[in-house]
Amino acid sequence: MNNSPSPSQNPLKEGLSNRPLPRPCNVVIFGASGDLTFRKLIPALYNIEADGDMPANTHITGFARRPKTDEVFRQELGEALAKFSRSGRVEDVWKDFSGRVHYHQSEFGNGEGYRELAEKLDRLDAESGTAGNRLFYLSVGPNEFEGIVTKLAEYGLNKAREGSWVRVIVEKPFGRDRQSAHDLNEKLSHVFEEKDTYRIDHYLGKETAQNIMVLRFANSIFEPLWNHRYIDHIQITAAEPMGVEARGPYYDSAGALRDMVQNHLTQLLCLVTMEPPTDLSADSVRDEKLKVVRALRKYSPEQVAENVVRAQYAAGAAGGKEVPGYRTEDRVNPQSETETFVAYRAFIDNWRWDGVPIYVRVGKRMPGHGTEIAIQFKNTPGVLFNAEQAGMDPNILVIRIQPDEGISLRIQSKRPGAQLAIEPVKMDFHYKTSFGKPSPEAYERLLLDAMAGDATLFARRDEVDAAWTFIDCIENAWHNHATSPPMHEYPAGSWGPTAADELLARDGRAWRRL
Amino acid sequence: MAFESASLGLPVPVAQIPTQLKALWADGDHRTRASLLNLAVYCQTTASFDENTALISRFVRNHACRAILLGDIPAAETPGVSAWIQAHCHLTKAGAQEICSEQITLLAEGLSQVAVANLLLAHLDYDLPLNLWWQGSLPQNPDSPIWHRVNRLILDSRDWTNPADEIRKLNQLRNHAGARLHLADLNWTRSLSLRQAIAVSFDAPSLLGEIDRLNHLEIHHGADARLTALLLVAWFAAQFQWKASGSEGECLLFQTPSGTTLKCVLKTSQMEDVSSVSIGSPEASLTVERENGSPLLNAVRKDATGTTTTHFTAGNRDMQGLLSEEMIPGAKHRVYLKALAGLQTLL
């Protein structure tokens, strides 16, 4: 039996933040020439630096195929930063930061490139005191994961020295179904332990997503109402006016269900419906989310037809101009059966949410841009004011994930004047103006967490697995069943097909208009 | 009043402060006023007005607030109050609305303690917590209406010339104000990165298992950081439940709960702040040190398995960084109070 004292018995920890400390490290980005690096990762790392949160002496190395010098790489990043950084580019900060950015040219399958990378990282460790701490970011397609991690293992880059750590961040898509996700996890697990594997879902890094737990569990007024006795239903919407743009080939092989629902929207659904965790540790939070995914009602093919609507956008108008239909988009199969819109009615079969429908919709080429969670409360009894003024609006608590992150609560109020007229009014909280500073980008928080070893906002293997189980039921009904439900159409620039409206109308409800 | 007041903004009659503040926002199309707290900075000299205003201007970029800079010159011959208002605005990103915080500067000359307190209370932002940064020696008499309204009292024990007397006054204030008065000592926060590095290093079983056998503690500190070092000693003593048992030459002596005698040495060095902390038993030891100007803290653990070095970020400990850290709520206040109680016995 091991009688070693555990860190929880460490009296010096009292009063100090439970959050692990981000430690100086070397960050290596595979796929450093890609869009994500320029638009998100480097701006996020730069803003961490500008905010003074970057662990000292942390170096960033971009690993990619194209030949390039450090200077050219830095110049390209600098130009992109001016466009994509939330705080612009401050020359003094950029000078310090870019001096610690390097480029490493190699094919992903070239062993020599990894040997040289290992030497470079050892040298940086010695010069900068990063002590062998390494964070590998796989900003590449899933087909590259296995090759890269195998090479990392071959050259010992996955092995942490005594007192240091080596972690890997994996970008979505994490598989295309349960089996492929399982295979991918297996391959990764041969090289990195689960505790060192960080599956990123940038929605979880958004300030409002993190605030869901605070809203629910740090305020005494909401949680007593947060159940089937007071909540009529929940709507989760992710709408975007853009089409598939340059992502045609990827999107056509994935679709809205895999691209958005399996990860982002399921994570939001979990945060808003899970039980309070026993503590704020990564595993306690993820345990509770996992219970929700496991309790999501799995539909038979017939039930899928009844509860899930899929659709593709047809030609229409968006942003004041004519836009093509999905099947005529660049590099999209003209006979494509891939959905660009999904709406479904989910149920969580547990005590708290018994009978409460959760309506989720996601779509491209919608009239508005936004992601929100709307909690609609049950109506007041039909006496007094509710009897006087039939059809009084319900209370709705809206958590805006993006843009204009914030929370609003719709309540009833008496219109000024002698007459008793009741109208809904909104109490609004905007992050930006309340706190007087912009929220950090999701990637900033997530990269810092990975440097600190805090996996709370990253998906665990069993979560991914359970989410795919739910998604596979729908995908199977759509693609592997004799009487698969129809693929609807909606004009670009509309809120989706009428079938989606009917899904709620059958329950006497309607979608919110964003 | 004879000082340069250009940095303080628009001079206004005290009675017109509310209306003049509203006028600041009359053209609200491009500017949004934000406020989550009151930050009152109390000082007894106008000489620090410029420096405090510059600090407030930087602070509000991350902590939207109403800032009230209050200069109190009780010995002035002619009683009177002067006031200035200004807005500190910043863009969150190019093309966005400007986010602004208000600063009111009040110069109270020849007023009683109660009158000064009422002046401050009258200009607080409604229903928001009051953080009072008291610069200089604490008041002898805690009988002022302000202490019941203060949520967080910010002070800097490094400036104390007579620590024993300041602790006595602080205890008086706490007794008067009640339990809700939260203490935020910037000098305590100065050692936060160091304490975090030490605490994390003690997670190692080889150190954690030696807590009862610790027998030496050595701290190196700059000439002006003795009180920071003593607070660290008091922190160890409180958390490990050591009892002070006198001194032996330059050594402070403690008894650990298991009866071991622990010798503590404080050494003055040429370095800034606390530059090195070494603690250990015959079986294991830890040294956390920072070279002058280095952004890293090096934690060197020695035990039966060998030597392990871990690096931590030393953190940015300028005044703005310290103040920002204090705005983060947590249980640190309770631990500080324990250390402060221990500090009394070490002075």
XYZ file of C-alpha atoms in Angstrom, chain B residues 57-197:
141
model
C -5.524 55.237 -15.575
C -3.723 51.919 -16.112
C -5.759 50.025 -13.528
C -9.147 50.863 -15.065
C -8.193 49.237 -18.343
C -8.763 45.904 -16.633
C -11.021 46.904 -13.757
C -13.807 49.242 -14.726
C -14.585 51.332 -11.663
C -15.302 54.714 -10.208
C -11.984 55.891 -8.820
C -11.910 58.495 -6.104
C -8.545 59.977 -5.290
C -8.856 61.589 -1.896
C -6.163 63.858 -0.566
C -6.611 64.629 3.119
C -4.624 67.519 4.590
C -6.122 67.882 8.086
C -3.506 70.403 9.200
C -4.361 72.951 6.499
C -5.135 76.350 7.941
C -8.116 77.201 5.757
C -10.769 74.512 5.622
C -12.124 73.717 2.191
C -12.644 71.101 -0.480
C -11.441 71.172 -4.077
C -12.592 68.707 -6.713
C -11.706 67.574 -10.226
C -13.311 65.037 -12.520
C -12.084 63.142 -15.534
C -12.743 60.031 -17.548
C -10.151 57.410 -18.379
C -11.159 55.855 -21.706
C -9.713 53.096 -23.796
C -10.614 51.305 -26.973
C -11.160 47.587 -26.640
C -10.193 47.206 -30.280
C -9.862 49.376 -33.329
C -13.155 50.959 -34.277
C -14.947 49.788 -31.136
C -16.723 51.963 -28.602
C -14.503 53.560 -26.008
C -14.932 52.106 -22.538
C -14.542 54.692 -19.812
C -14.149 54.889 -16.058
C -14.605 58.012 -13.990
C -12.092 59.527 -11.632
C -13.072 62.051 -9.030
C -10.241 63.780 -7.202
C -11.069 65.403 -3.871
C -8.695 67.502 -1.866
C -9.971 67.939 1.696
C -8.110 70.592 3.647
C -8.560 71.242 7.345
C -11.517 68.897 7.688
C -12.342 66.523 10.507
C -12.061 62.789 10.023
C -15.836 62.436 9.950
C -16.218 65.207 7.382
C -13.626 63.573 5.130
C -15.393 60.221 5.463
C -18.745 61.773 4.570
C -17.190 63.491 1.583
C -15.997 60.158 0.286
C -19.224 58.315 1.066
C -21.252 60.961 -0.763
C -19.445 60.296 -4.018
C -19.414 56.524 -4.197
C -20.988 54.720 -7.122
C -24.300 53.393 -5.851
C -24.515 49.781 -4.665
C -21.004 48.809 -5.664
C -18.296 47.523 -3.322
C -15.806 49.975 -1.890
C -12.108 49.175 -2.107
C -10.171 51.661 -0.040
C -6.454 51.906 -0.649
C -5.031 53.582 2.418
C -1.612 55.016 1.640
C 0.511 55.837 4.648
C 0.074 55.241 8.335
C -3.310 53.932 9.468
C -5.528 56.251 11.541
C -5.098 56.271 15.324
C -8.807 56.469 15.856
C -10.986 53.981 13.991
C -14.172 55.825 14.909
C -15.121 56.948 11.409
C -18.307 56.097 9.486
C -16.237 54.976 6.555
C -15.061 51.680 8.030
C -18.536 50.178 8.036
C -18.806 50.825 4.301
C -15.398 49.537 3.240
C -15.387 46.060 1.717
C -11.700 45.753 1.041
C -8.931 47.697 2.754
C -5.811 47.800 0.617
C -2.559 48.687 2.311
C 1.146 48.095 1.853
C 2.906 46.870 4.963
C 6.280 47.428 3.304
C 5.792 51.141 3.968
C 5.221 50.636 7.682
C 7.893 52.340 9.753
C 6.491 50.975 12.990
C 4.962 47.594 12.133
C 3.898 46.742 15.688
C 1.924 49.966 15.994
C 0.362 49.555 12.529
C -0.751 46.017 13.382
C -2.259 47.306 16.598
C -4.200 49.964 14.667
C -5.207 47.440 12.051
C -6.628 45.161 14.728
C -8.533 48.099 16.170
C -9.976 48.856 12.758
C -11.011 45.273 12.215
C -12.719 45.148 15.599
C -14.537 48.343 14.769
C -15.491 47.489 11.192
C -16.512 43.901 11.724
C -15.732 40.671 9.951
C -16.711 41.802 6.494
C -13.670 44.075 6.180
C -11.339 42.219 3.870
C -7.626 43.010 4.178
C -5.455 43.213 1.091
C -1.795 43.792 1.892
C 0.186 44.515 -1.285
C 3.305 43.393 0.532
C 1.738 39.971 1.055
C 0.774 39.826 -2.596
C 4.356 40.658 -3.559
C 5.375 37.194 -2.374
C 2.495 35.395 -4.111
C 4.537 33.826 -6.946
C 7.127 32.694 -4.448
C 4.521 31.167 -2.143
C 2.846 29.441 -5.078
C 6.151 27.964 -6.254
